[in-house]
Coordinates of C-alpha atoms in Angstrom, one line a residue:
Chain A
X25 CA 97.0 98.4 106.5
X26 CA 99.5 99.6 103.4
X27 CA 98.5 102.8 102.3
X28 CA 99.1 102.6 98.4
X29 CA 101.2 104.5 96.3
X30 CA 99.5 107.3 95.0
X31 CA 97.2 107.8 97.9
X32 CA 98.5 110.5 99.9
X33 CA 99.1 113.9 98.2
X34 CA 101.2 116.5 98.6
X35 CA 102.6 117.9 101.4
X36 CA 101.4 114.6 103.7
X37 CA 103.6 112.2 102.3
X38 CA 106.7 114.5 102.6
X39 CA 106.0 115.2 105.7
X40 CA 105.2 111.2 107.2
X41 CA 108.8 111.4 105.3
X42 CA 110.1 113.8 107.6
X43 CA 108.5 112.0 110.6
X44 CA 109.8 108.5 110.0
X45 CA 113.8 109.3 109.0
X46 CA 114.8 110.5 112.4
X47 CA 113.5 107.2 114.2
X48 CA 115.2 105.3 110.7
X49 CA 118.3 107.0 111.5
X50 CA 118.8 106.3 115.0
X51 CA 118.4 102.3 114.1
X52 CA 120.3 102.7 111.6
X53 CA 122.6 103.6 114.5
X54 CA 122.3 101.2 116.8
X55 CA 122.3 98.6 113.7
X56 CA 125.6 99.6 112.9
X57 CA 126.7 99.7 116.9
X58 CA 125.6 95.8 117.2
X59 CA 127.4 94.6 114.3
X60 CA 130.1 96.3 115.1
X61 CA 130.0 94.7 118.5
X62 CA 128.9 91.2 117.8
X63 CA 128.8 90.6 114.3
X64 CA 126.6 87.4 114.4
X65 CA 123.6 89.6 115.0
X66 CA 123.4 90.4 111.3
X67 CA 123.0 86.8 109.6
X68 CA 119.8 86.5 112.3
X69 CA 118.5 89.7 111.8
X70 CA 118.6 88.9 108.1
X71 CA 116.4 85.9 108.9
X72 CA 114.4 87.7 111.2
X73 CA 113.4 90.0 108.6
X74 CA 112.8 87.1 106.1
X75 CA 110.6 85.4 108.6
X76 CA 108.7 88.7 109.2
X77 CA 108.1 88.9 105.3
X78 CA 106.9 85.5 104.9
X79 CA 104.8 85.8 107.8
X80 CA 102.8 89.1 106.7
X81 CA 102.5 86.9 103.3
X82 CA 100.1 84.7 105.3
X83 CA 96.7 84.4 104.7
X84 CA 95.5 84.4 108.6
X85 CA 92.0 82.5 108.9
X86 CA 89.5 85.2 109.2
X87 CA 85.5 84.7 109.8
X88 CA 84.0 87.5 108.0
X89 CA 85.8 86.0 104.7
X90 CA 87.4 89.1 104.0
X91 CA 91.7 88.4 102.7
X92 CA 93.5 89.2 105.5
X93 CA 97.2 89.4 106.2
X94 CA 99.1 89.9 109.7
X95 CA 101.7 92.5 110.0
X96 CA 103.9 90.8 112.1
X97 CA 105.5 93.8 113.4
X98 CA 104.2 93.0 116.8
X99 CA 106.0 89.8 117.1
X100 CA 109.1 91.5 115.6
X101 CA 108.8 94.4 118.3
X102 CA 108.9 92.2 121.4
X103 CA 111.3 90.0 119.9
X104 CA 114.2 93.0 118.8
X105 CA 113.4 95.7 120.6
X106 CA 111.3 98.5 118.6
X107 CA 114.4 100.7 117.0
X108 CA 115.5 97.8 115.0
X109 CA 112.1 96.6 114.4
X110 CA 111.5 100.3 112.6
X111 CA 114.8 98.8 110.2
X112 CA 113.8 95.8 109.8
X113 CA 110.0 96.9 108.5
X114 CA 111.5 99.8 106.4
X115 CA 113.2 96.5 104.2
X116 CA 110.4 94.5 104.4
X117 CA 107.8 97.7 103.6
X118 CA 110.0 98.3 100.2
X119 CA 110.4 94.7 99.2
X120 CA 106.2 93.9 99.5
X121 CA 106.1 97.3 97.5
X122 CA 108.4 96.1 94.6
X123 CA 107.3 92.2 94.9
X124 CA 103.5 92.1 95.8
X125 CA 102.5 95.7 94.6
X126 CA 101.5 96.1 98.9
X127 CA 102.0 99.7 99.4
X128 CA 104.2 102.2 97.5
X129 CA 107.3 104.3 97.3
X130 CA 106.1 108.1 98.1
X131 CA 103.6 106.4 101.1
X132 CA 106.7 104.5 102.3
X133 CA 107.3 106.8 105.1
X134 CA 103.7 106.8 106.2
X135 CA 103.5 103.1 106.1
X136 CA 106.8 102.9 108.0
X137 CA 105.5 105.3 110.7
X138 CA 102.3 103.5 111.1
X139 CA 103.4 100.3 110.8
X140 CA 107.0 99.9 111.9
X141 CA 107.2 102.8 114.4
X142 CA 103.8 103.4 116.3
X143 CA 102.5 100.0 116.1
X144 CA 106.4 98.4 117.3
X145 CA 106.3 101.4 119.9
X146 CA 102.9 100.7 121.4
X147 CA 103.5 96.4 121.2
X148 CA 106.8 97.1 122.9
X149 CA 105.6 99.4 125.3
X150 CA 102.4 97.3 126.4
X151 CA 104.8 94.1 126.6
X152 CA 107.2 95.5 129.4
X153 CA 104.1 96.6 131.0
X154 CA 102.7 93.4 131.3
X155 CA 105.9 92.1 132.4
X156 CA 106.6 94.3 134.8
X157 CA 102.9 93.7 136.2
X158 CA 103.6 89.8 136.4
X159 CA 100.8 89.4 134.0
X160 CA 100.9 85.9 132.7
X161 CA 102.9 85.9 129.7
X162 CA 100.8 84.7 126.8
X163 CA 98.0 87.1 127.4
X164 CA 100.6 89.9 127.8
X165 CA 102.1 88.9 124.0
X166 CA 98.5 89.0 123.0
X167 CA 97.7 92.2 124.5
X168 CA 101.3 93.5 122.9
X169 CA 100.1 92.2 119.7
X170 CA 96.7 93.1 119.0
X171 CA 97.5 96.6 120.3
X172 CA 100.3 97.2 118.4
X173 CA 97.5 96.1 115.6
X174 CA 95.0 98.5 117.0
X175 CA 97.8 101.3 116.7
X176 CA 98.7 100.7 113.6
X177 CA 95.1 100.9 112.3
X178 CA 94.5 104.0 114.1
X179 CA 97.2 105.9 113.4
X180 CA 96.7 104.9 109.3
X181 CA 93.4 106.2 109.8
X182 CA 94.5 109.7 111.2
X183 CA 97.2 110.0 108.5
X184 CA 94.1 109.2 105.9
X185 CA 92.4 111.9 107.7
X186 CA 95.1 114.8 108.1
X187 CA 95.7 114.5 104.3
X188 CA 91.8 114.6 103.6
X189 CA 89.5 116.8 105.9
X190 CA 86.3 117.2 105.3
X191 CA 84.3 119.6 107.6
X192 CA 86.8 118.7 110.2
X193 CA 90.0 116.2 110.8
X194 CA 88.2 114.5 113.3
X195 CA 85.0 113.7 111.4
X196 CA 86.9 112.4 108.7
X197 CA 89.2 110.6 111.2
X198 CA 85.8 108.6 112.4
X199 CA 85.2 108.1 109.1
X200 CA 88.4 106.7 107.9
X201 CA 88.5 104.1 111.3
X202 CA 84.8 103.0 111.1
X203 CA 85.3 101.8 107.6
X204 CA 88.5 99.9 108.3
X205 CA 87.3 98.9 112.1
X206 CA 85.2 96.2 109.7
X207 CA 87.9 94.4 108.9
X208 CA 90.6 95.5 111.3
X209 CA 89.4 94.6 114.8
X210 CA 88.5 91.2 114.2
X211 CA 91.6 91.2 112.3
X212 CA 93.8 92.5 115.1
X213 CA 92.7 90.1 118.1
X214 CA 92.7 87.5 115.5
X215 CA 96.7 88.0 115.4
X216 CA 97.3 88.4 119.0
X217 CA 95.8 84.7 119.6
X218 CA 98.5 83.6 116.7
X219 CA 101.2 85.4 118.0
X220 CA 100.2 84.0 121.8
X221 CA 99.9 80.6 120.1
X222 CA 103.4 81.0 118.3
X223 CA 105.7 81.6 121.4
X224 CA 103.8 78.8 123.4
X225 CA 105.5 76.7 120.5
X226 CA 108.4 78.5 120.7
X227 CA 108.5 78.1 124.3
X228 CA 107.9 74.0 124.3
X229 CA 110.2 73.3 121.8
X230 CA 113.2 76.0 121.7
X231 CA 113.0 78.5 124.5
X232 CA 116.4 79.1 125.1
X233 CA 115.8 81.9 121.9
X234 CA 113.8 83.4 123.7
X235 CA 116.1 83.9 126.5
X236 CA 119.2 85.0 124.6
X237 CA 116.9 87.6 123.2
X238 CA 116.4 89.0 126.1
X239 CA 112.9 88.4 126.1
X240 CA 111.9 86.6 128.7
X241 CA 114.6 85.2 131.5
X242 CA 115.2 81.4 132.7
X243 CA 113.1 81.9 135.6
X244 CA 110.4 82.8 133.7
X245 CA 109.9 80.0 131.4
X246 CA 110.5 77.8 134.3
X247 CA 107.5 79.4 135.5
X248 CA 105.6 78.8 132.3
X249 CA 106.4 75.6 132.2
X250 CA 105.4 74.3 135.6
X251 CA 102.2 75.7 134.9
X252 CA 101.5 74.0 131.5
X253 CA 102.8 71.0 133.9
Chain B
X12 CA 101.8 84.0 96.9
X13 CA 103.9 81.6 94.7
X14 CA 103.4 84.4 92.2
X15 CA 106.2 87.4 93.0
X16 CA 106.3 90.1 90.7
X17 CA 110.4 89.8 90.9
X18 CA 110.1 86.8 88.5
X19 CA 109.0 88.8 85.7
X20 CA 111.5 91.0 86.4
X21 CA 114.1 88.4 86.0
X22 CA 112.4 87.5 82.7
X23 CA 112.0 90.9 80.9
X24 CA 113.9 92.6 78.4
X25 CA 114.3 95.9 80.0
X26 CA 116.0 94.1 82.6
X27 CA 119.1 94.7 80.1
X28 CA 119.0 98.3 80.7
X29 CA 120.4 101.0 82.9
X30 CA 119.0 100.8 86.2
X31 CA 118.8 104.3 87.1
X32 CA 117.1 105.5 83.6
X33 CA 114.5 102.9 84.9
X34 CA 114.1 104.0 88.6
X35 CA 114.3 108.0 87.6
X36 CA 111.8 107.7 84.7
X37 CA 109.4 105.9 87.4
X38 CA 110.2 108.3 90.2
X39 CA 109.1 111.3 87.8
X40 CA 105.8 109.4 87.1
X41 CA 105.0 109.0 90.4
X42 CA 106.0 112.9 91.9
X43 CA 104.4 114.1 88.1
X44 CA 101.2 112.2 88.9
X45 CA 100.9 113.3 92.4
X46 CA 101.5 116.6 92.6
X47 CA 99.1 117.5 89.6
X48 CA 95.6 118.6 90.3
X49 CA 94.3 117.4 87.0
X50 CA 93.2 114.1 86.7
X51 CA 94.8 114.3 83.1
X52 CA 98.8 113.7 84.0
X53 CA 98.1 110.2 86.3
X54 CA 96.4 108.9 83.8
X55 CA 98.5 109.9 81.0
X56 CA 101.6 108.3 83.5
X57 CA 99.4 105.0 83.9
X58 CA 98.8 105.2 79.7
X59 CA 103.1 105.6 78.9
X60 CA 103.8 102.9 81.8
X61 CA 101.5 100.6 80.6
X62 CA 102.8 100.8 77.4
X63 CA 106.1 100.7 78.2
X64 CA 105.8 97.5 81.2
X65 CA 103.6 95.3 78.0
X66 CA 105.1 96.2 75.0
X67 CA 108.5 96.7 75.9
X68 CA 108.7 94.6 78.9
X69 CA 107.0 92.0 77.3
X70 CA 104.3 91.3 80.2
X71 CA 101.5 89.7 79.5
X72 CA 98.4 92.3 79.0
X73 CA 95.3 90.1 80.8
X74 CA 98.5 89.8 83.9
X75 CA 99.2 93.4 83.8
X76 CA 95.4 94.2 84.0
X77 CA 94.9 91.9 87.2
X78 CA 97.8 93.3 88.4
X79 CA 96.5 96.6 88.5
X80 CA 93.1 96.2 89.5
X81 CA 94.2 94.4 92.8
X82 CA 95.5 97.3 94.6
X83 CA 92.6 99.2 93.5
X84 CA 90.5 98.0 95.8
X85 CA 92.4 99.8 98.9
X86 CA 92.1 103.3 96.7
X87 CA 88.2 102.4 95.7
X88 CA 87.1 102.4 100.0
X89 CA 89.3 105.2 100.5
X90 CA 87.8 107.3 98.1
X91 CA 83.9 106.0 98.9
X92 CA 85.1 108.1 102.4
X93 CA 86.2 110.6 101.0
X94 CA 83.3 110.8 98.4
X95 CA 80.7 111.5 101.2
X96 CA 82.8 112.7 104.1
X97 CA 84.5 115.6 102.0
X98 CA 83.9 119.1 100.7
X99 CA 80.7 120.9 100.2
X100 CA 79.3 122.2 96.9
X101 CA 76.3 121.0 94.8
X102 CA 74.4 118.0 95.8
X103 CA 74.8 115.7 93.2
X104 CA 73.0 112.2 94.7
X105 CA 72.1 110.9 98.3
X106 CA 70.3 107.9 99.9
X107 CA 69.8 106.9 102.9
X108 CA 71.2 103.9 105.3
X109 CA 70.0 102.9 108.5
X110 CA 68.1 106.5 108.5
X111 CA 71.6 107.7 108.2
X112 CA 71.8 110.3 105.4
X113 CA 75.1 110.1 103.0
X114 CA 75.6 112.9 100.5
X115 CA 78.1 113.0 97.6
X116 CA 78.7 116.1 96.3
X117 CA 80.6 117.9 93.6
X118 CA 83.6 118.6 95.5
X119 CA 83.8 114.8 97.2
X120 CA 83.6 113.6 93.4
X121 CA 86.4 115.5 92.6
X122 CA 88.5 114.8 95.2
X123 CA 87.3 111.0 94.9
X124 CA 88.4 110.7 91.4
X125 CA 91.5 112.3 91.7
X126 CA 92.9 110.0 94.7
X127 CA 91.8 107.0 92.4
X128 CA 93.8 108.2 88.8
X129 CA 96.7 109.3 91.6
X130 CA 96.8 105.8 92.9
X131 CA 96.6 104.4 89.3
X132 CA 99.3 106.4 88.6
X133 CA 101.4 105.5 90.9
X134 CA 100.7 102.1 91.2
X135 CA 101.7 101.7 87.2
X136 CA 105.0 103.5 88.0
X137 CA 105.5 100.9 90.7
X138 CA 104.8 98.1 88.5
X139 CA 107.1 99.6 86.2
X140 CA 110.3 98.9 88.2
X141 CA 109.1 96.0 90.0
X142 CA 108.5 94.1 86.5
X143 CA 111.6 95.7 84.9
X144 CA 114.1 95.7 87.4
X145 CA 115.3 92.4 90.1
X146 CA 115.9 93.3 93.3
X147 CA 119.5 92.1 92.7
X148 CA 120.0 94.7 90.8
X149 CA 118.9 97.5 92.4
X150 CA 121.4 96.5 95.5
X151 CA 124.3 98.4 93.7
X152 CA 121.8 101.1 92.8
X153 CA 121.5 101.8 96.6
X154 CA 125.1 101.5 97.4
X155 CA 125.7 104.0 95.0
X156 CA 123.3 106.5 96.8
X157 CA 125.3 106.1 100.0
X158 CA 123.4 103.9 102.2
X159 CA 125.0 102.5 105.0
X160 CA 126.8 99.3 104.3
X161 CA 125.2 97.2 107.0
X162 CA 121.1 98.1 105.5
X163 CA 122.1 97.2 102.4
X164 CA 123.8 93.7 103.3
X165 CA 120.7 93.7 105.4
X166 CA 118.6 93.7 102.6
X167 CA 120.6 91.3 100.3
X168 CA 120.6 88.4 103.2
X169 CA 116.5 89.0 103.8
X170 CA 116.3 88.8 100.2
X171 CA 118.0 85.9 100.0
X172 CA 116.3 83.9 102.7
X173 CA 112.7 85.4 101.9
X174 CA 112.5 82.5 99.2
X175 CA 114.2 80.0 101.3
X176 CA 111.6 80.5 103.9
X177 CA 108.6 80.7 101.5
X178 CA 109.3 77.4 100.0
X179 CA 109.9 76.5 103.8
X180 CA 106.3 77.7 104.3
X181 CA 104.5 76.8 101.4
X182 CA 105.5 72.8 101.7
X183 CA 104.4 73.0 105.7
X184 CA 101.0 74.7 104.4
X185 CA 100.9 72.0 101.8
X186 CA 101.7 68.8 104.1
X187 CA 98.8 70.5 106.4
X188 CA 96.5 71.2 103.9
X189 CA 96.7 67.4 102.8
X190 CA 96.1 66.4 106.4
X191 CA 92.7 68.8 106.7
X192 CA 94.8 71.4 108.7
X193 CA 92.0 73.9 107.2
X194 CA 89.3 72.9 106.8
X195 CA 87.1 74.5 109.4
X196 CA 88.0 77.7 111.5
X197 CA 89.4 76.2 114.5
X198 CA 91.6 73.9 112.8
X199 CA 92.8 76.6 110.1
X200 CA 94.0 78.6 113.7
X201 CA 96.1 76.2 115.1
X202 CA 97.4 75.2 112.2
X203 CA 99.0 78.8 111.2
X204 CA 100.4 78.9 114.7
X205 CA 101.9 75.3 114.0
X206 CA 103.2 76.8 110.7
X207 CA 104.6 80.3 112.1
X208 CA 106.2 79.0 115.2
X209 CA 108.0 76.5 113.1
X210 CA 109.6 78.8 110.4
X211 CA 110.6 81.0 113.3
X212 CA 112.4 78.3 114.6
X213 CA 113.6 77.3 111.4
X214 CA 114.7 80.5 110.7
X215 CA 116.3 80.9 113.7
X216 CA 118.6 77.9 113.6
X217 CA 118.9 78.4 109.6
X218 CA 120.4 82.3 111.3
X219 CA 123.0 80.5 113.4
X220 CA 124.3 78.1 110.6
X221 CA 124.1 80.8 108.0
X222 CA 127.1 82.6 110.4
X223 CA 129.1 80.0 110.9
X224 CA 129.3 79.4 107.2
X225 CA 129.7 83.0 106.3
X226 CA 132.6 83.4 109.2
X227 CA 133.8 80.2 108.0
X228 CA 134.6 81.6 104.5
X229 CA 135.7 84.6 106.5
X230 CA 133.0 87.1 106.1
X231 CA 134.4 90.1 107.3
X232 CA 131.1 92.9 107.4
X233 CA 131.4 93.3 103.7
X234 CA 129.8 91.1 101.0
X235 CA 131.1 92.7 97.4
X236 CA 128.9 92.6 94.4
X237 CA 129.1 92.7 91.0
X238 CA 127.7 96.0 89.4
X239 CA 127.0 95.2 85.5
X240 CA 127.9 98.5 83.8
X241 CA 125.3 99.2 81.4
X242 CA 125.6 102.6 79.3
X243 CA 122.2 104.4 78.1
X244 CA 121.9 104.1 74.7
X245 CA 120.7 106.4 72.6
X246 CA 117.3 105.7 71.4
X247 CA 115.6 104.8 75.4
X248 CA 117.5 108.3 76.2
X249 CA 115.4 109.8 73.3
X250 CA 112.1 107.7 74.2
X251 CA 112.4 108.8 78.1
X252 CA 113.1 112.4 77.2
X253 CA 110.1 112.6 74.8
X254 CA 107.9 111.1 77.3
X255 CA 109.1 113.5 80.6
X256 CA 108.2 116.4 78.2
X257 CA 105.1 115.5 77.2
X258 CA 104.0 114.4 80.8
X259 CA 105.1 118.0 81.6
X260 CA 103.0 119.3 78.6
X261 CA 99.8 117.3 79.5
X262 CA 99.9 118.7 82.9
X263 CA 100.6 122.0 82.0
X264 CA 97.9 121.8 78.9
X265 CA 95.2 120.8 81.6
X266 CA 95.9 123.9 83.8
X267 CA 95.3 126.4 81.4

């Protein structure tokens, strides 16, 4: 869902801009205030962000045939936390810009806004939710993911359509999602099952990650695991 | 995949150059091409730049042409939108679908084929600097512009480890593929999950052993870099100049 360079004129793109490098700022922030603190975070955030890259470089299996890519940001989001998350994609938005031509430079902060900061937001948000509400935890994570997903192709679609109205924003806001809904919502569910799929991996063969993450606690993957049992 | 535009950066010529000649002469292509309302300026940009990424970056031509005509296909559904959603005017054709009626008209045609030469446009700027100039390179560049300290060693270690982990990922894909990991849907599904989970963990433990090495050699929260000082000579000061002016004349020619 990389809006491409080019695409959004004047003043949109200034003002997605405008949007995004508050929440940049404030990671920026609290990146500086955890390796400051604990200065092995940065060699696995590193990593992290590799693995994100490599990951949205995936072709996922899709059944309408169509090239399809996951964003990864939903993973990211309940793994980090969603302020670091907006860092993290900012690199990895700029690097598929310069090294697979995904995206651009002026819709940067559009693309970081849809896809690093509402999409993160929204994953992050549904996650605690879920946890909160003793869901079970794999369908939380695929809740969390295709949501974050669903966010990120709505909110593209409404920056598409605040920079061109037709007879009215919203028209040309149901315009904008109906054509990408094709590909999108198929797309997004398809990426919650991964995601689900990867931390049941995770979880069988090196959960203690996940609980020095903070993401889920001991007694929670005890849980898990009796159940698969 | 295999196929990152990086390593033709590392390959051309005009990686020899100064670095922020390269990324300002881009920048203005892409804020020239964009905030024109002719369709005359993009497509003189994507004209100069393609010029200047073949001929003087030595790209191959039938690469650069693929190259451009992938990203093209993101601009060519946004602008079918905006061709029958937008702006009123003459009817110029219609048909009908599924008894729904969908009318293009002079304004949408407009607007259509301006958001496609702007995309052009930029996306030939873009290719520009991502075929001229390594990432390496453009570390210092950043540095220079005051970014914090910790984004930019960020970005040098994810750089770094984005090709450890796609050869990681493309010999798992491999040894899968070999074993019939994709050959139908259901299969395919799994699989990726096998291959994802894996690099995560991977990564993960390749994270922990990356800081004891770097602590080991007593990394301190500042990796220094070299920064190749590279003068602009004359004659690409000359060439850049001639070609912000006429960009500037071309748009200014179109308006009046």
């Amino acid at each position: 869902m990389h809006i491409m360079e080019g695409f959004l004129p004047g003043p949109w793109w200034q003002i997605w801009f405008a949007i995004a490098i508050p929440v940049i700022m404030y990671g920026m922030y609290r990146l500086n205030k955890l390796t400051t603190e604990k200065r092995e975070v940065l060699p696995l955030l590193a990593v992290a962000g590799a693995f994100i890259f490599v990951l949205s470089s995936l072709k996922l299996p899709s059944i309408t045939g169509s090239c399809s890519h996951p964003t990864g940001t939903g993973m990211a989001a309940i793994l980090f936390g969603p302020a670091i998350t907006a860092i993290l994609s900012l690199i990895v938005l700029a690097y598929q810009a310069l090294f697979l031509a995904h995206g651009g430079l002026t819709t940067l902060g559009a693309n970081v806004f849809s896809m690093g900061i509402a999409g993160p937001v929204v994953a992050y948000a549904v996650y605690k939710m879920g946890m909160k509400f003793n869901l079970n935890f794999y369908i939380t994570v695929f809740l969390a993911a295709t949501m974050g997903d669903w966010t990120t192709y709505l909110v593209t679609s409404a920056e598409l359509a605040l920079a061109f109205p037709g007879e009215s924003v919203f028209s040309s806001f149901k315009a904008f999602a109906a054509v990408f809904a094709l590909t999108q919502v198929p797309l997004a569910i398809m990426e919650g099952a991964v995601t689900a799929l990867i931390f049941k991996y995770v979880i069988q063969v090196k959960s203690d990650v996940l609980v020095k993450l903070n993401v889920i606690s001991e007694m929670g993957i005890r849980k898990i695991k009796e159940m698969a049992a | 995949m295999n196929n990152l535009l990086d390593d033709y950066a590392l390959m051309s010529p005009l990686r020899y150059h100064n670095n922020k000649l390269k990324l300002g002469v881009a920048i203005f292509g892409i804020l020239a091409g964009i905030s024109s309302a002719s369709l005359a300026t993009p497509i003189f940009v994507v004209f100069c730049m393609g010029i200047a990424t073949v001929f003087f970056g030595k790209v191959p031509l039938k690469f650069y042409i693929q190259l451009m005509l992938a990203p093209m296909s993101f601009a060519i559904v946004g602008a079918v939108v905006i061709l029958f959603f937008f702006g009123f005017g003459n009817e110029v054709f219609s048909f009908e679908i599924f008894s729904y009626r969908l009318v293009a008209n002079a304004q949408g045609i407009d607007k259509a084929l301006q958001v496609i030469s702007r995309t052009a446009g930029g996306m030939s700027c873009m290719f520009f600097i991502a075929l001229s100039t390594p990432v390496v390179e453009l570390f210092s560049v950043l540095r220079s512009l005051k970014i914090p300290d910790s984004v930019i060693e960020l970005s040098m270690l994810m750089y770094r480890y984005i090709f450890v982990f796609l050869e990681v990922a493309m010999s798992i894909k491999y040894a899968q593929t070999v074993r019939l990991g994709y050959k139908d849907f259901k299969r395919s599904f799994s699989s990726m999950a096998m291959l994802a989970s894996t690099l995560f963990i991977r990564s993960w433990e390749q994270g922990e052993k990356l800081y004891l090495s770097m602590s080991s050699r007593c990394y301190d929260g500042k990796l220094s870099m070299f920064d190749a000082r590279r003068p602009i000579g004359i004659s690409e000061a000359i060439l850049s100049g001639v070609y912000i002016i006429s960009t500037i004349a071309v748009s200014y020619i179109v308006i009046i």
